[in-house]
mmCIF file of C-alpha atoms in Angstrom:
data_model
loop_
_atom_site.group_PDB
_atom_site.id
_atom_site.type_symbol
_atom_site.label_atom_id
_atom_site.label_comp_id
_atom_site.label_asym_id
_atom_site.label_seq_id
_atom_site.Cartn_x
_atom_site.Cartn_y
_atom_site.Cartn_z
ATOM 1 C CA MET E 133 0.000 0.000 0.000
ATOM 2 C CA THR E 134 1.295 3.470 -0.862
ATOM 3 C CA GLU E 135 0.912 6.684 1.116
ATOM 4 C CA ALA E 136 1.273 10.245 -0.064
ATOM 5 C CA VAL E 137 4.414 12.125 0.862
ATOM 6 C CA PRO E 138 3.500 15.091 3.107
ATOM 7 C CA ALA E 139 4.305 18.143 0.984
ATOM 8 C CA ASP E 140 4.514 20.345 4.086
ATOM 9 C CA LEU E 141 7.158 18.058 5.580
ATOM 10 C CA LEU E 142 9.407 18.316 2.533
ATOM 11 C CA ARG E 143 8.924 22.062 2.306
ATOM 12 C CA ASP E 144 9.820 22.534 5.970
ATOM 13 C CA LEU E 145 12.861 20.279 5.766
ATOM 14 C CA THR E 146 14.316 21.645 2.523
ATOM 15 C CA PRO E 147 16.027 24.803 3.899
ATOM 16 C CA GLN E 148 17.377 22.843 6.865
ATOM 17 C CA VAL E 149 18.840 20.184 4.606
ATOM 18 C CA VAL E 150 20.268 22.768 2.198
ATOM 19 C CA ALA E 151 21.986 24.542 5.103
ATOM 20 C CA ILE E 152 23.475 21.329 6.516
ATOM 21 C CA VAL E 153 24.733 20.103 3.136
ATOM 22 C CA THR E 154 26.121 23.554 2.350
ATOM 23 C CA ARG E 155 28.072 23.633 5.614
ATOM 24 C CA ARG E 156 29.486 20.173 5.058
ATOM 25 C CA SER E 157 30.390 20.710 1.424
ATOM 26 C CA GLY E 158 31.139 24.431 1.421
ATOM 27 C CA ASP E 159 29.277 24.779 -1.885
ATOM 28 C CA PHE E 160 25.719 26.131 -1.893
ATOM 29 C CA TYR E 161 25.417 25.790 -5.666
ATOM 30 C CA ALA E 162 26.117 22.060 -5.609
ATOM 31 C CA ALA E 163 24.270 21.531 -2.309
ATOM 32 C CA GLU E 164 21.018 23.025 -3.608
ATOM 33 C CA ASP E 165 21.143 20.823 -6.707
ATOM 34 C CA ALA E 166 21.909 17.729 -4.629
ATOM 35 C CA VAL E 167 19.028 18.442 -2.246
ATOM 36 C CA GLN E 168 16.650 18.834 -5.162
ATOM 37 C CA GLU E 169 17.699 15.377 -6.366
ATOM 38 C CA ALA E 170 17.175 13.985 -2.864
ATOM 39 C CA LEU E 171 13.674 15.461 -2.780
ATOM 40 C CA VAL E 172 12.863 13.805 -6.104
ATOM 41 C CA GLU E 173 14.117 10.500 -4.712
ATOM 42 C CA ALA E 174 11.963 10.977 -1.588
ATOM 43 C CA VAL E 175 8.854 11.593 -3.650
ATOM 44 C CA ARG E 176 9.678 8.498 -5.711
ATOM 45 C CA THR E 177 10.450 6.053 -2.889
ATOM 46 C CA TRP E 178 8.672 7.188 0.277
ATOM 47 C CA PRO E 179 5.140 6.359 -0.909
ATOM 48 C CA GLU E 180 6.156 2.672 -1.220
ATOM 49 C CA ARG E 181 8.629 2.383 1.663
ATOM 50 C CA GLY E 182 7.061 4.841 4.088
ATOM 51 C CA VAL E 183 8.457 8.071 5.510
ATOM 52 C CA PRO E 184 11.757 7.358 7.366
ATOM 53 C CA ASP E 185 11.902 7.733 11.139
ATOM 54 C CA GLN E 186 14.402 10.549 10.616
ATOM 55 C CA PRO E 187 13.348 12.138 7.299
ATOM 56 C CA ARG E 188 15.794 15.024 7.578
ATOM 57 C CA GLY E 189 18.687 12.654 8.147
ATOM 58 C CA TRP E 190 17.563 10.559 5.179
ATOM 59 C CA LEU E 191 17.467 13.641 2.939
ATOM 60 C CA VAL E 192 20.887 14.843 4.128
ATOM 61 C CA THR E 193 22.477 11.448 3.577
ATOM 62 C CA THR E 194 20.887 11.050 0.150
ATOM 63 C CA ALA E 195 21.891 14.567 -0.884
ATOM 64 C CA MET E 196 25.448 13.992 0.311
ATOM 65 C CA HIS E 197 25.688 10.792 -1.714
ATOM 66 C CA ARG E 198 24.430 12.655 -4.783
ATOM 67 C CA LEU E 199 26.941 15.409 -4.123
ATOM 68 C CA VAL E 200 29.811 12.974 -3.758
ATOM 69 C CA ASP E 201 28.803 11.148 -6.928
ATOM 70 C CA ALA E 202 28.800 14.456 -8.798
ATOM 71 C CA LYS E 203 32.207 15.415 -7.416
ATOM 72 C CA ARG E 204 33.634 12.033 -8.379
ATOM 73 C CA SER E 205 32.306 12.331 -11.901
ATOM 74 C CA GLU E 206 33.941 15.738 -12.204
ATOM 75 C CA SER E 207 37.293 14.515 -10.950
ATOM 76 C CA ARG E 208 38.266 10.886 -10.279
ATOM 77 C CA ARG E 209 41.319 12.150 -8.460
ATOM 78 C CA ARG E 210 39.258 13.460 -5.540
ATOM 79 C CA ASP E 211 40.648 12.359 -2.242
ATOM 80 C CA ARG E 212 38.617 9.250 -1.310
ATOM 81 C CA GLU E 213 39.066 9.870 2.387
ATOM 82 C CA HIS E 214 37.518 13.333 2.035
ATOM 83 C CA ALA E 215 34.672 11.939 -0.056
ATOM 84 C CA ASP E 216 33.970 9.260 2.535
ATOM 85 C CA HIS E 217 33.854 11.930 5.200
ATOM 86 C CA LEU E 218 31.299 13.906 3.202
ATOM 87 C CA ALA E 219 29.151 10.814 2.814
ATOM 88 C CA GLU E 220 28.920 9.980 6.518
ATOM 89 C CA PRO E 221 25.277 9.723 7.592
ATOM 90 C CA GLU E 222 23.767 12.485 9.673
ATOM 91 C CA SER E 223 23.467 12.116 13.426
ATOM 92 C CA THR E 224 20.343 13.188 15.265
ATOM 93 C CA GLU E 225 21.917 16.539 16.187
ATOM 94 C CA MET E 226 22.026 19.695 14.112
ATOM 95 C CA TYR E 227 25.303 20.491 12.377
ATOM 96 C CA ALA E 228 24.854 24.216 12.784
ATOM 97 C CA ASP E 229 27.536 26.203 14.508
ATOM 98 C CA PRO E 230 25.659 28.496 16.922
ATOM 99 C CA THR E 231 27.952 31.375 15.989
ATOM 100 C CA ALA E 232 28.171 30.598 12.280
ATOM 101 C CA SER E 233 26.026 33.477 11.091
ATOM 102 C CA GLY E 234 25.869 35.670 14.156
ATOM 103 C CA LEU E 235 22.128 35.790 13.551
ATOM 104 C CA ALA E 236 20.446 32.409 13.292
ATOM 105 C CA SER E 237 20.404 29.981 16.182
ATOM 106 C CA ALA E 238 21.672 26.426 16.158
ATOM 107 C CA THR E 239 18.105 25.187 16.071
ATOM 108 C CA ASP E 240 17.021 26.937 12.886
ATOM 109 C CA ASP E 241 18.839 26.657 9.586
ATOM 110 C CA SER E 242 16.193 28.424 7.528
ATOM 111 C CA LEU E 243 17.461 31.849 8.573
ATOM 112 C CA ASP E 244 21.038 30.892 7.678
ATOM 113 C CA VAL E 245 19.986 29.884 4.161
ATOM 114 C CA LEU E 246 17.866 33.026 3.894
ATOM 115 C CA LEU E 247 20.873 35.206 4.725
ATOM 116 C CA LEU E 248 23.160 33.347 2.338
ATOM 117 C CA CYS E 249 20.690 33.827 -0.496
ATOM 118 C CA CYS E 250 20.532 37.537 0.382
ATOM 119 C CA HIS E 251 24.302 37.892 -0.087
ATOM 120 C CA PRO E 252 25.297 41.460 -1.125
ATOM 121 C CA SER E 253 27.091 40.129 -4.203
ATOM 122 C CA LEU E 254 23.650 39.403 -5.665
ATOM 123 C CA THR E 255 21.287 41.955 -7.116
ATOM 124 C CA PRO E 256 18.143 42.390 -4.986
ATOM 125 C CA ALA E 257 15.981 40.737 -7.650
ATOM 126 C CA SER E 258 18.281 37.722 -7.890
ATOM 127 C CA ALA E 259 18.514 37.392 -4.115
ATOM 128 C CA VAL E 260 14.751 37.377 -3.762
ATOM 129 C CA ALA E 261 14.255 34.846 -6.543
ATOM 130 C CA LEU E 262 16.903 32.467 -5.197
ATOM 131 C CA THR E 263 15.572 32.610 -1.653
ATOM 132 C CA LEU E 264 11.993 32.000 -2.701
ATOM 133 C CA ARG E 265 13.261 28.804 -4.313
ATOM 134 C CA ALA E 266 15.641 27.661 -1.565
ATOM 135 C CA VAL E 267 13.755 28.780 1.544
ATOM 136 C CA GLY E 268 10.171 29.177 0.428
ATOM 137 C CA GLY E 269 10.012 26.110 -1.767
ATOM 138 C CA LEU E 270 8.242 28.038 -4.536
ATOM 139 C CA THR E 271 8.455 26.786 -8.082
ATOM 140 C CA THR E 272 10.222 28.800 -10.763
ATOM 141 C CA ARG E 273 6.829 29.400 -12.379
ATOM 142 C CA GLU E 274 5.374 30.834 -9.165
ATOM 143 C CA ILE E 275 8.362 33.144 -8.725
ATOM 144 C CA ALA E 276 8.148 34.276 -12.347
ATOM 145 C CA ARG E 277 4.481 35.144 -11.849
ATOM 146 C CA ALA E 278 5.346 37.226 -8.780
ATOM 147 C CA TYR E 279 7.906 39.177 -10.848
ATOM 148 C CA LEU E 280 5.736 39.400 -13.983
ATOM 149 C CA VAL E 281 8.498 37.860 -16.133
ATOM 150 C CA PRO E 282 8.614 34.711 -18.330
ATOM 151 C CA GLU E 283 9.425 31.450 -16.551
ATOM 152 C CA LYS E 284 12.540 30.918 -18.705
ATOM 153 C CA THR E 285 13.865 34.339 -17.703
ATOM 154 C CA MET E 286 13.384 33.536 -14.024
ATOM 155 C CA ALA E 287 15.064 30.127 -14.383
ATOM 156 C CA GLN E 288 18.129 31.825 -15.864
ATOM 157 C CA ARG E 289 18.139 34.432 -13.089
ATOM 158 C CA ILE E 290 18.059 31.768 -10.390
ATOM 159 C CA SER E 291 20.813 29.778 -12.089
ATOM 160 C CA ARG E 292 23.071 32.853 -12.311
ATOM 161 C CA ALA E 293 22.386 33.692 -8.658
ATOM 162 C CA LYS E 294 23.392 30.196 -7.557
ATOM 163 C CA ALA E 295 26.600 30.471 -9.566
ATOM 164 C CA THR E 296 27.393 33.891 -8.075
ATOM 165 C CA ILE E 297 27.342 32.676 -4.468
ATOM 166 C CA ARG E 298 29.082 29.401 -5.228
ATOM 167 C CA GLY E 299 31.573 28.716 -2.474
ATOM 168 C CA ARG E 300 30.310 31.537 -0.282
ATOM 169 C CA SER E 301 30.178 31.035 3.477
ATOM 170 C CA LEU E 302 26.926 30.948 5.420
ATOM 171 C CA GLY E 303 28.420 33.391 7.905
ATOM 172 C CA LEU E 304 28.142 37.153 8.228
ATOM 173 C CA ASP E 305 31.034 39.591 8.272
ATOM 174 C CA GLY E 306 29.838 42.010 10.930
ATOM 175 C CA THR E 307 26.877 44.367 11.178
ATOM 176 C CA ALA E 308 27.675 46.136 7.896
ATOM 177 C CA ASP E 309 27.302 42.856 6.033
ATOM 178 C CA LEU E 310 24.035 42.237 7.862
ATOM 179 C CA ALA E 311 22.704 45.700 6.996
ATOM 180 C CA ALA E 312 23.432 45.079 3.318
ATOM 181 C CA ARG E 313 21.281 41.945 3.366
ATOM 182 C CA ILE E 314 18.258 43.250 5.261
ATOM 183 C CA PRO E 315 16.376 44.875 2.320
ATOM 184 C CA ALA E 316 16.543 41.718 0.190
ATOM 185 C CA MET E 317 15.644 39.576 3.197
ATOM 186 C CA MET E 318 12.503 41.617 3.880
ATOM 187 C CA LYS E 319 11.508 41.495 0.214
ATOM 188 C CA VAL E 320 11.838 37.712 0.261
ATOM 189 C CA LEU E 321 9.718 37.346 3.383
ATOM 190 C CA TYR E 322 7.106 39.716 1.950
ATOM 191 C CA LEU E 323 6.800 37.781 -1.314
ATOM 192 C CA LEU E 324 6.802 34.455 0.513
ATOM 193 C CA PHE E 325 3.848 35.619 2.602
ATOM 194 C CA ASN E 326 2.067 37.009 -0.462
ATOM 195 C CA GLU E 327 2.325 33.671 -2.249
ATOM 196 C CA GLY E 328 0.759 32.057 0.792
ATOM 197 C CA TYR E 329 -1.946 34.711 1.080
ATOM 198 C CA VAL E 330 -3.012 34.422 -2.570
ATOM 199 C CA ALA E 331 -1.486 31.333 -4.178
ATOM 200 C CA THR E 332 -0.363 31.744 -7.776
ATOM 201 C CA GLU E 333 -1.727 28.351 -8.755
ATOM 202 C CA GLY E 334 -3.770 25.482 -7.358
ATOM 203 C CA ASP E 335 -7.287 24.796 -6.148
ATOM 204 C CA HIS E 336 -7.095 26.875 -2.973
ATOM 205 C CA LEU E 337 -6.837 30.610 -2.471
ATOM 206 C CA GLN E 338 -4.414 30.342 0.439
ATOM 207 C CA ARG E 339 -1.300 28.348 1.282
ATOM 208 C CA VAL E 340 -1.410 28.582 5.039
ATOM 209 C CA ASP E 341 1.951 26.855 5.423
ATOM 210 C CA LEU E 342 3.750 29.575 3.466
ATOM 211 C CA CYS E 343 2.093 32.352 5.475
ATOM 212 C CA ALA E 344 3.045 30.623 8.714
ATOM 213 C CA GLU E 345 6.635 30.115 7.545
ATOM 214 C CA ALA E 346 6.976 33.748 6.478
ATOM 215 C CA ILE E 347 5.672 34.923 9.863
ATOM 216 C CA ARG E 348 7.941 32.492 11.710
ATOM 217 C CA LEU E 349 11.046 33.613 9.822
ATOM 218 C CA THR E 350 10.155 37.279 10.269
ATOM 219 C CA ARG E 351 9.793 36.763 14.012
ATOM 220 C CA LEU E 352 13.176 35.013 14.088
ATOM 221 C CA ALA E 353 14.826 37.749 12.062
ATOM 222 C CA ARG E 354 13.320 40.490 14.225
ATOM 223 C CA ALA E 355 14.510 38.867 17.455
ATOM 224 C CA ALA E 356 17.958 38.077 16.064
ATOM 225 C CA LEU E 357 18.463 41.595 14.694
ATOM 226 C CA ALA E 358 17.490 43.063 18.041
ATOM 227 C CA ARG E 359 20.066 40.837 19.752
ATOM 228 C CA MET E 360 22.783 41.678 17.280
ATOM 229 C CA THR E 361 22.185 45.429 16.888
ATOM 230 C CA GLY E 362 20.566 46.253 20.207
ATOM 231 C CA SER E 363 17.639 48.049 18.571
ATOM 232 C CA ALA E 364 14.416 47.303 16.738
ATOM 233 C CA HIS E 365 14.371 47.562 12.959
ATOM 234 C CA GLY E 366 11.315 49.679 12.170
ATOM 235 C CA GLU E 367 10.668 48.288 8.706
ATOM 236 C CA LEU E 368 11.032 44.688 9.853
ATOM 237 C CA VAL E 369 8.571 45.407 12.670
ATOM 238 C CA GLY E 370 6.246 46.926 10.085
ATOM 239 C CA LEU E 371 6.569 43.851 7.894
ATOM 240 C CA LEU E 372 5.661 41.539 10.765
ATOM 241 C CA ALA E 373 2.702 43.767 11.642
ATOM 242 C CA LEU E 374 1.495 43.656 8.036
ATOM 243 C CA MET E 375 1.656 39.870 7.919
ATOM 244 C CA LEU E 376 -0.208 39.499 11.205
ATOM 245 C CA LEU E 377 -2.945 41.963 10.277
ATOM 246 C CA LEU E 378 -3.588 40.202 6.985
ATOM 247 C CA ASP E 379 -3.358 36.736 8.481
ATOM 248 C CA ALA E 380 -5.869 37.710 11.170
ATOM 249 C CA ARG E 381 -8.543 37.792 8.445
ATOM 250 C CA ARG E 382 -7.812 34.295 7.199
ATOM 251 C CA PRO E 383 -10.781 32.512 8.858
ATOM 252 C CA ALA E 384 -13.241 34.791 7.034
ATOM 253 C CA ARG E 385 -11.702 34.749 3.560
ATOM 254 C CA ILE E 386 -13.230 31.413 2.538
ATOM 255 C CA ASP E 387 -16.811 30.278 3.152
ATOM 256 C CA ALA E 388 -18.000 26.803 4.164
ATOM 257 C CA HIS E 389 -18.038 25.721 0.519
ATOM 258 C CA GLY E 390 -14.500 26.891 -0.184
ATOM 259 C CA ALA E 391 -15.566 29.994 -2.116
ATOM 260 C CA ILE E 392 -13.715 33.292 -1.792
ATOM 261 C CA VAL E 393 -15.368 35.955 0.368
ATOM 262 C CA PRO E 394 -14.243 39.488 -0.603
ATOM 263 C CA LEU E 395 -13.121 41.843 2.156
ATOM 264 C CA ALA E 396 -16.305 43.920 2.094
ATOM 265 C CA ASP E 397 -18.463 40.820 2.662
ATOM 266 C CA GLN E 398 -16.370 39.087 5.305
ATOM 267 C CA ASP E 399 -17.788 38.285 8.737
ATOM 268 C CA ARG E 400 -15.414 40.361 10.846
ATOM 269 C CA SER E 401 -16.356 38.496 13.994
ATOM 270 C CA LEU E 402 -14.312 35.634 12.542
ATOM 271 C CA TRP E 403 -11.170 37.742 12.354
ATOM 272 C CA ARG E 404 -8.680 36.718 15.005
ATOM 273 C CA ASP E 405 -8.689 39.471 17.621
ATOM 274 C CA GLU E 406 -5.445 38.455 19.316
ATOM 275 C CA THR E 407 -3.518 38.480 16.031
ATOM 276 C CA THR E 408 -5.058 41.827 15.087
ATOM 277 C CA ARG E 409 -4.120 43.336 18.452
ATOM 278 C CA GLU E 410 -0.526 42.162 18.092
ATOM 279 C CA GLY E 411 -0.288 43.590 14.581
ATOM 280 C CA ILE E 412 -1.752 46.949 15.617
ATOM 281 C CA THR E 413 0.532 47.153 18.652
ATOM 282 C CA LEU E 414 3.555 46.484 16.452
ATOM 283 C CA ILE E 415 2.709 49.066 13.799
ATOM 284 C CA ASP E 416 1.813 51.671 16.419
ATOM 285 C CA SER E 417 5.249 51.130 17.983
ATOM 286 C CA ALA E 418 7.036 51.425 14.625
ATOM 287 C CA ILE E 419 5.235 54.399 13.093
ATOM 288 C CA GLY E 420 6.759 57.654 14.221
ATOM 289 C CA THR E 421 10.184 56.236 15.048
ATOM 290 C CA GLY E 422 11.593 57.454 11.744
ATOM 291 C CA ARG E 423 10.660 57.988 8.123
ATOM 292 C CA PRO E 424 7.995 55.360 7.357
ATOM 293 C CA GLY E 425 8.967 52.733 4.810
ATOM 294 C CA THR E 426 7.059 50.499 2.436
ATOM 295 C CA TYR E 427 6.076 47.845 4.943
ATOM 296 C CA GLN E 428 5.122 50.279 7.679
ATOM 297 C CA ILE E 429 2.786 52.145 5.324
ATOM 298 C CA GLN E 430 1.193 48.939 4.098
ATOM 299 C CA ALA E 431 0.747 47.802 7.700
ATOM 300 C CA ALA E 432 -0.891 51.135 8.554
ATOM 301 C CA ILE E 433 -3.339 50.581 5.681
ATOM 302 C CA ALA E 434 -4.059 47.052 6.873
ATOM 303 C CA ALA E 435 -4.588 48.330 10.416
ATOM 304 C CA LEU E 436 -7.249 50.777 9.206
ATOM 305 C CA HIS E 437 -9.130 47.869 7.634
ATOM 306 C CA ASN E 438 -8.799 45.715 10.748
ATOM 307 C CA ARG E 439 -9.864 48.555 13.044
ATOM 308 C CA ALA E 440 -13.020 49.292 11.034
ATOM 309 C CA PRO E 441 -16.104 47.637 12.554
ATOM 310 C CA SER E 442 -17.583 47.218 9.056
ATOM 311 C CA ALA E 443 -16.724 47.813 5.420
ATOM 312 C CA GLU E 444 -19.000 50.848 5.355
ATOM 313 C CA LYS E 445 -17.148 52.476 8.260
ATOM 314 C CA THR E 446 -13.685 52.018 6.730
ATOM 315 C CA ASP E 447 -11.697 55.266 6.564
ATOM 316 C CA TRP E 448 -11.152 55.229 2.807
ATOM 317 C CA LEU E 449 -9.950 58.819 2.692
ATOM 318 C CA GLN E 450 -7.062 58.015 5.002
ATOM 319 C CA ILE E 451 -6.334 54.786 3.120
ATOM 320 C CA THR E 452 -6.206 56.736 -0.147
ATOM 321 C CA ALA E 453 -3.797 59.226 1.431
ATOM 322 C CA LEU E 454 -1.573 56.400 2.659
ATOM 323 C CA TYR E 455 -1.480 54.880 -0.828
ATOM 324 C CA GLY E 456 -0.428 58.309 -2.115
ATOM 325 C CA LEU E 457 2.436 58.268 0.388
ATOM 326 C CA LEU E 458 3.312 54.713 -0.628
ATOM 327 C CA GLU E 459 3.490 55.822 -4.279
ATOM 328 C CA LYS E 460 6.178 58.317 -3.279
ATOM 329 C CA VAL E 461 8.157 55.866 -1.137
ATOM 330 C CA ALA E 462 7.890 52.827 -3.438
ATOM 331 C CA PRO E 463 6.256 53.770 -6.752
ATOM 332 C CA GLY E 464 4.991 50.908 -8.885
ATOM 333 C CA PRO E 465 1.964 49.799 -10.889
ATOM 334 C CA VAL E 466 0.653 47.463 -8.179
ATOM 335 C CA VAL E 467 0.609 50.295 -5.634
ATOM 336 C CA THR E 468 -1.327 52.552 -8.015
ATOM 337 C CA LEU E 469 -3.710 49.716 -8.861
ATOM 338 C CA ASN E 470 -4.502 49.258 -5.166
ATOM 339 C CA LYS E 471 -4.867 53.010 -4.796
ATOM 340 C CA ALA E 472 -7.475 52.971 -7.569
ATOM 341 C CA VAL E 473 -9.639 50.649 -5.470
ATOM 342 C CA ALA E 474 -9.380 53.004 -2.491
ATOM 343 C CA VAL E 475 -10.175 56.012 -4.697
ATOM 344 C CA GLY E 476 -13.246 54.157 -5.961
ATOM 345 C CA TYR E 477 -14.643 54.087 -2.426
ATOM 346 C CA ALA E 478 -13.364 57.499 -1.290
ATOM 347 C CA ASP E 479 -14.127 59.620 -4.389
ATOM 348 C CA GLY E 480 -16.280 57.384 -6.566
ATOM 349 C CA PRO E 481 -15.678 54.968 -9.452
ATOM 350 C CA GLY E 482 -15.269 57.705 -12.088
ATOM 351 C CA PRO E 483 -11.978 59.126 -10.744
ATOM 352 C CA ALA E 484 -10.806 55.593 -9.960
ATOM 353 C CA LEU E 485 -11.375 54.384 -13.532
ATOM 354 C CA ALA E 486 -9.558 57.469 -14.857
ATOM 355 C CA LEU E 487 -6.635 56.654 -12.557
ATOM 356 C CA LEU E 488 -6.610 53.068 -13.823
ATOM 357 C CA ASP E 489 -6.564 54.222 -17.455
ATOM 358 C CA ASP E 490 -3.726 56.657 -16.718
ATOM 359 C CA LEU E 491 -1.806 53.831 -15.057
ATOM 360 C CA LEU E 492 -2.119 51.521 -18.058
ATOM 361 C CA ARG E 493 -1.119 54.265 -20.492
ATOM 362 C CA GLY E 494 1.915 55.025 -18.359
ATOM 363 C CA CYS E 495 2.889 51.352 -18.200
ATOM 364 C CA ALA E 496 2.640 51.026 -21.973
ATOM 365 C CA ALA E 497 4.712 54.168 -22.511
ATOM 366 C CA ASN E 498 7.394 53.001 -20.073
ATOM 367 C CA GLY E 499 7.773 49.478 -21.422
ATOM 368 C CA VAL E 500 5.714 47.787 -18.706
ATOM 369 C CA ALA E 501 2.898 46.838 -21.061
ATOM 370 C CA GLY E 502 2.870 43.282 -19.692
ATOM 371 C CA PHE E 503 1.332 44.572 -16.480
ATOM 372 C CA ALA E 504 -1.969 45.035 -18.325
ATOM 373 C CA ASP E 505 -2.111 41.253 -18.784
ATOM 374 C CA HIS E 506 -2.119 40.576 -15.035
ATOM 375 C CA PRO E 507 -5.517 39.157 -13.967
ATOM 376 C CA ARG E 508 -5.879 41.695 -11.159
ATOM 377 C CA VAL E 509 -6.069 44.568 -13.647
ATOM 378 C CA PRO E 510 -9.392 43.537 -15.266
ATOM 379 C CA ALA E 511 -10.619 42.364 -11.835
ATOM 380 C CA VAL E 512 -10.148 45.874 -10.432
ATOM 381 C CA ARG E 513 -11.740 47.396 -13.528
ATOM 382 C CA ALA E 514 -14.695 45.033 -13.142
ATOM 383 C CA HIS E 515 -15.144 46.036 -9.496
ATOM 384 C CA LEU E 516 -15.047 49.734 -10.339
ATOM 385 C CA LEU E 517 -17.487 49.311 -13.233
ATOM 386 C CA GLU E 518 -19.796 47.438 -10.885
ATOM 387 C CA LEU E 519 -19.640 50.345 -8.428
ATOM 388 C CA ALA E 520 -20.474 52.665 -11.343
ATOM 389 C CA GLY E 521 -23.530 50.607 -12.256
ATOM 390 C CA ASP E 522 -22.144 49.346 -15.584
ATOM 391 C CA LEU E 523 -23.092 45.713 -14.999
ATOM 392 C CA ASP E 524 -22.485 44.573 -18.593
ATOM 393 C CA GLY E 525 -19.018 46.110 -18.668
ATOM 394 C CA ALA E 526 -18.244 44.697 -15.231
ATOM 395 C CA ALA E 527 -19.335 41.192 -16.247
ATOM 396 C CA ALA E 528 -17.122 41.313 -19.344
ATOM 397 C CA ALA E 529 -14.165 42.478 -17.265
ATOM 398 C CA TYR E 530 -14.753 39.728 -14.699
ATOM 399 C CA ASP E 531 -14.772 37.214 -17.569
ATOM 400 C CA LEU E 532 -11.418 38.537 -18.781
ATOM 401 C CA ALA E 533 -9.941 38.401 -15.274
ATOM 402 C CA SER E 534 -11.202 34.831 -14.868
ATOM 403 C CA ALA E 535 -9.605 33.763 -18.144
ATOM 404 C CA ARG E 536 -6.247 35.117 -16.991
ATOM 405 C CA ALA E 537 -6.359 33.802 -13.419
ATOM 406 C CA THR E 538 -4.124 30.812 -12.700
ATOM 407 C CA ASN E 539 -5.508 30.121 -9.221
ATOM 408 C CA LEU E 540 -8.640 27.988 -9.586
ATOM 409 C CA ALA E 541 -10.323 29.446 -6.502
ATOM 410 C CA GLU E 542 -9.894 32.955 -7.902
ATOM 411 C CA ARG E 543 -11.103 31.801 -11.303
ATOM 412 C CA ARG E 544 -14.270 30.322 -9.807
ATOM 413 C CA PHE E 545 -14.907 33.503 -7.823
ATOM 414 C CA LEU E 546 -14.463 35.772 -10.849
ATOM 415 C CA THR E 547 -16.660 33.550 -13.004
ATOM 416 C CA SER E 548 -19.393 33.563 -10.369
ATOM 417 C CA LYS E 549 -19.229 37.368 -10.140
ATOM 418 C CA ALA E 550 -19.728 37.668 -13.893
ATOM 419 C CA ALA E 551 -22.655 35.232 -13.812
ATOM 420 C CA ALA E 552 -24.298 37.027 -10.884
ATOM 421 C CA LEU E 553 -24.125 40.366 -12.710
ATOM 422 C CA ARG E 554 -25.692 38.855 -15.813
ATOM 423 C CA ASP E 555 -28.460 37.322 -13.716
ATOM 424 C CA ALA E 556 -29.078 40.720 -12.163
ATOM 425 C CA ARG E 557 -29.627 42.159 -15.649
ATOM 426 C CA CYS E 558 -32.353 39.637 -16.453
#
């Protein structure tokens, strides 16, 4: 009898195994490839043989054997004694040196791998892409979707990033080295959470495991940075607050039948009060301690939603103003798209649709025409047209958004919205 391999188990173990194999081999590039082969072998053999008593040890040993085989094929003159040492099976203890990174503890390798992938020799985009693969367990396709680039382009970017940090140490070289890695690290954690909050693909809207992992790593990073620098990092606190405020709404985002419930229609009594309180406390402590950054502003927006007793009592004017500030701090089409939704509630759908049209013209003029193909663009247009009373136009836009959506839960929701508007016209 066969049993399915727990996907969550493999995802949780992957960064730990990559870190251990990297330490033992001194080569992240080869270690990551070897671990991927070990994961394939686990998926192939575990259903028949059962999950090992020590699955992490099994993966480490298998990856090390693959690594040794690869080294031997490259050079038959490799010292056999050294190769045998590399192939020794893992004990039940972690191989982490508690002082290896100066940041992560001996009981968590994920943060070590995260920091290695955020090495300053990498461009921010490459660091984020590599970490989403190595730490988050995202597929190249999912990462490409997050960056709005072709999958082949992203595969090449990840491959170049791995080659760039080949032979690099997991350790940090003082606080300056740490400071250089923080922006990329926060971007990685943000995108990892986003993929969990709205999955790129699959039958379900959310990937709770990814959200939980992003929150866990952000908590670890916050605590470790405080220990190492002696002070709180305002943007990292803001990022954690943002994650918590969004995650607090999770119980209300899906109904009993698995259908998406939009924010305006959610039963706010289902929102987790304790998580909301923690998020609000964090953002209140961070705002005002310095110039607000991207994550602090987004957390402030999320806090306004979570504080509102109902959708009707949401302070849309303040949310619109915060999006205006966010456009100045971190301009981008997604920010303006979200602002258009807020403008639709604060000033009406007419100004919001004009803002959306201006955005798309600007993207086309600046070589970002591909943004118009993102499913969220027609979804926002459909929502604004619905607010304006143009039900036919809204239904057509919902149809277009549904056709472009790659997440099946989103596709079903968008299709149902279009059908409901057509029924309302009859």
